[in-house]
Coordinates of C-alpha atoms in Angstrom, one line a residue:
Chain U
E1 CA 0.2 -0.1 0.2
D2 CA 1.2 3.3 -1.3
Q3 CA 2.0 5.7 2.0
V4 CA 3.1 8.9 2.2
T5 CA 4.0 10.7 5.9
Q6 CA 4.8 14.6 6.0
S7 CA 6.5 16.2 8.7
P8 CA 6.5 18.5 10.4
E9 CA 3.1 18.8 11.2
A10 CA 3.0 22.6 12.2
L11 CA 5.8 25.2 11.3
R12 CA 5.8 28.8 12.8
L13 CA 8.4 30.6 11.2
Q14 CA 9.5 34.2 11.7
E15 CA 9.1 36.4 8.3
G16 CA 12.7 35.7 6.7
E17 CA 13.2 32.7 8.4
S18 CA 14.2 29.8 5.7
S19 CA 13.0 26.1 6.5
S20 CA 12.4 22.5 5.1
L21 CA 9.3 20.4 4.7
N22 CA 9.7 16.8 4.7
C23 CA 7.6 14.1 2.5
S24 CA 8.3 10.8 2.9
Y25 CA 6.9 7.8 0.5
T26 CA 6.7 4.3 0.1
V27 CA 5.5 3.2 -2.8
S28 CA 5.6 0.7 -6.0
G29 CA 6.7 2.5 -8.9
L30 CA 6.9 6.3 -8.4
R31 CA 5.5 8.0 -11.4
G32 CA 5.3 11.5 -10.0
L33 CA 5.5 13.6 -6.7
F34 CA 3.3 16.5 -6.3
W35 CA 3.2 19.3 -4.0
Y36 CA 0.0 21.6 -3.5
R37 CA -0.8 24.5 -1.7
Q38 CA -4.0 24.7 0.3
D39 CA -5.4 27.7 2.0
P40 CA -8.2 27.7 4.8
G41 CA -11.7 26.5 3.0
K42 CA -10.1 26.3 -0.4
G43 CA -9.2 23.6 -2.9
P44 CA -5.5 22.7 -3.4
E45 CA -3.2 24.9 -5.8
F46 CA -0.6 22.9 -7.6
L47 CA 3.1 24.1 -7.0
F48 CA 5.0 21.3 -8.7
T49 CA 5.6 18.0 -10.3
L50 CA 8.6 16.1 -9.5
Y51 CA 9.5 12.6 -11.4
S52 CA 12.7 11.3 -10.8
A53 CA 15.3 11.5 -8.3
G54 CA 17.9 14.4 -8.5
E55 CA 15.0 16.9 -9.9
E56 CA 14.7 20.4 -8.4
K57 CA 12.0 22.7 -9.3
E58 CA 11.6 26.2 -8.3
K59 CA 8.9 28.9 -7.7
E60 CA 9.5 32.1 -6.2
R61 CA 10.7 31.3 -2.8
L62 CA 9.8 27.9 -3.1
K63 CA 12.3 24.9 -4.2
A64 CA 11.0 21.3 -4.0
T65 CA 13.6 18.3 -4.6
L66 CA 13.5 14.5 -4.7
T67 CA 15.4 11.7 -3.6
K68 CA 14.2 7.8 -3.8
K69 CA 12.6 7.6 -0.3
E70 CA 11.3 11.7 0.5
S71 CA 10.8 14.8 -1.1
F72 CA 11.5 18.0 0.2
L73 CA 10.1 21.4 -0.1
H74 CA 12.7 24.5 1.0
I75 CA 11.0 27.8 1.6
T76 CA 13.4 31.0 1.4
A77 CA 12.8 33.9 3.4
P78 CA 9.6 33.3 3.7
K79 CA 6.8 36.4 3.7
P80 CA 3.2 36.1 5.7
E81 CA 1.3 35.3 2.2
D82 CA 3.2 31.8 2.7
S83 CA 0.9 30.8 5.2
A84 CA -0.9 27.8 4.2
T85 CA -0.8 23.9 3.9
Y86 CA 1.6 22.3 1.8
L87 CA 0.4 19.0 0.8
C88 CA 2.1 16.1 -1.1
A89 CA 0.8 13.6 -3.1
V90 CA 2.3 10.6 -5.1
Q91 CA 1.3 9.0 -8.0
A92 CA 2.3 5.2 -8.1
G93 CA 2.5 3.3 -11.4
A94 CA -0.1 0.4 -10.2
A95 CA -2.7 3.1 -9.5
G96 CA -3.6 4.5 -12.7
N97 CA -4.1 8.9 -12.1
K98 CA -5.2 8.4 -8.4
L99 CA -3.1 10.7 -5.9
T100 CA -2.2 9.4 -2.4
F101 CA -2.1 12.3 -0.1
G102 CA 0.1 12.7 2.9
G103 CA -1.4 14.5 6.2
G104 CA 0.1 18.4 5.2
T105 CA 2.3 20.6 7.0
R106 CA 0.3 23.8 8.0
V107 CA 2.9 26.6 7.8
L108 CA 2.3 29.9 9.4
V109 CA 4.7 32.8 8.8
K110 CA 4.5 35.7 11.2
P111 CA 5.7 39.1 10.2
Chain T
G1 CA -5.7 27.5 -17.6
A2 CA -7.0 24.7 -15.9
V3 CA -9.5 26.0 -14.2
V4 CA -12.4 23.9 -12.2
S5 CA -15.2 25.3 -10.2
Q6 CA -17.6 23.5 -7.6
H7 CA -21.2 24.4 -7.3
P8 CA -22.5 25.2 -4.6
S9 CA -19.7 26.6 -2.5
W10 CA -21.4 25.5 0.7
V11 CA -24.6 23.7 1.4
I12 CA -27.0 23.5 4.5
C13 CA -29.3 20.6 4.9
K14 CA -31.4 18.9 7.0
S15 CA -30.6 15.1 7.9
G16 CA -32.4 12.6 5.6
T17 CA -32.4 14.7 2.4
S18 CA -30.2 14.6 -0.5
V19 CA -27.7 16.9 -1.8
K20 CA -25.9 17.2 -5.5
I21 CA -22.8 19.2 -6.1
E22 CA -21.1 20.1 -9.5
C23 CA -17.9 19.8 -10.6
R24 CA -17.1 21.4 -13.7
S25 CA -13.7 22.2 -15.7
L26 CA -14.0 25.5 -17.4
D27 CA -11.2 25.5 -19.9
F28 CA -10.5 22.2 -20.5
Q29 CA -11.7 18.5 -21.2
A30 CA -11.3 16.0 -18.1
T31 CA -11.9 12.4 -19.2
T32 CA -11.2 11.9 -15.8
M33 CA -12.6 13.4 -12.4
F34 CA -11.8 12.6 -9.0
W35 CA -13.7 13.3 -5.6
Y36 CA -12.3 13.9 -2.3
R37 CA -13.7 14.6 1.3
Q38 CA -11.7 16.4 4.3
F39 CA -12.2 16.5 7.4
P40 CA -10.9 19.2 9.1
K41 CA -7.0 19.9 10.2
Q42 CA -6.8 16.4 7.9
S43 CA -5.6 15.6 4.6
L44 CA -7.6 14.7 1.2
M45 CA -8.8 11.2 1.0
L46 CA -9.9 9.9 -2.1
M47 CA -13.8 8.7 -2.5
A48 CA -14.2 7.7 -6.2
T49 CA -13.0 8.1 -9.3
S50 CA -15.1 9.2 -12.1
N51 CA -14.9 8.5 -15.8
E52 CA -16.9 10.2 -18.7
G53 CA -19.4 8.1 -19.7
S54 CA -18.9 4.9 -17.5
K55 CA -19.3 4.1 -13.9
A56 CA -17.3 5.3 -11.0
T57 CA -14.6 3.8 -9.2
Y58 CA -15.4 3.5 -5.7
E59 CA -12.8 3.3 -2.9
Q60 CA -12.7 0.9 0.2
G61 CA -15.0 1.9 2.6
V62 CA -16.9 4.2 0.2
E63 CA -20.7 3.5 -0.1
K64 CA -21.5 3.6 -3.7
D65 CA -25.2 3.8 -3.0
K66 CA -24.8 6.6 -0.6
F67 CA -22.4 8.6 -3.1
L68 CA -23.6 8.8 -6.1
I69 CA -21.6 9.9 -9.0
N70 CA -22.1 10.6 -12.5
H71 CA -19.8 12.2 -15.0
A72 CA -22.1 12.9 -17.9
S73 CA -19.9 15.0 -20.2
L74 CA -16.6 15.7 -20.4
T75 CA -16.6 18.7 -18.3
L76 CA -19.2 18.4 -15.3
S77 CA -19.1 15.6 -12.8
T78 CA -21.9 15.5 -9.9
L79 CA -21.9 13.9 -6.3
T80 CA -25.0 13.2 -4.8
V81 CA -25.1 12.7 -1.2
T82 CA -28.2 10.8 -0.7
S83 CA -30.1 10.4 2.9
A84 CA -27.6 13.1 4.3
H85 CA -26.8 12.4 8.0
P86 CA -24.5 15.0 10.9
E87 CA -21.2 12.2 9.9
D88 CA -21.5 13.5 6.3
S89 CA -20.8 16.9 6.9
S90 CA -17.2 17.4 5.5
F91 CA -15.3 19.3 2.6
Y92 CA -15.8 17.6 -0.8
I93 CA -13.5 18.7 -3.4
C94 CA -13.0 17.5 -6.7
S95 CA -10.2 17.4 -9.2
A96 CA -9.9 17.1 -13.1
W97 CA -7.7 15.5 -15.3
P98 CA -7.3 16.8 -18.5
G99 CA -4.4 14.3 -19.5
G100 CA -0.9 14.6 -18.5
D101 CA 0.1 13.6 -14.9
T102 CA -1.5 16.6 -13.0
Q103 CA -4.9 17.0 -11.4
Y104 CA -6.6 20.6 -11.0
F105 CA -8.5 20.6 -8.2
G106 CA -11.9 22.8 -7.7
P107 CA -12.4 25.0 -4.9
G108 CA -14.5 23.0 -2.6
T109 CA -17.7 22.1 -1.2
R110 CA -18.9 22.7 2.8
L111 CA -21.6 20.3 3.3
T112 CA -23.2 20.9 6.8
V113 CA -26.2 18.4 7.5
L114 CA -28.2 19.1 10.5

């Protein structure tokens, strides 16, 4: 069974204080690892897709990396508007296009 | 691009009634749509996979007679919660798959059953 675990569950940061979120996974045949941002009361917003170990993708203050067992989402010099829940999901070879989500990391950036 | 809408955004209903939630892909066609539910401070749990023109595939533990899914066209899927009860209160989110690897999510529907 595919499993995705995110840590920490919650993260409080001061504005400008860089940090990293972890997503560890156990899947049979990873097809893709996805990062989404979710604001309260909203649907997830797509951020990145990573396909193979060593791959990195960046968008503004966010950078996602992937190894064979885990992915990291680095937030560099965060701003209050980066406050959100960050969700990691995997798509495995045997599961078609279904996504298995981790529990999410709630990030709060204080000014 | 890749915009998905849901209607209604929130609904309150009495126990025992049925509620229909619509999911539309606005600027692309989606052969597959997915329905999730999310409880407070929890992650998304896949309920079912909806393919245009065929029966939905439900995840283990999801009652197909209670959560009726219809994918009538390449841009519209509906979820009907039948005989709703307070324990069905949740945040229901759909996603649409236009091909490729990425799913795009709707804004969600908050259901409260009194």
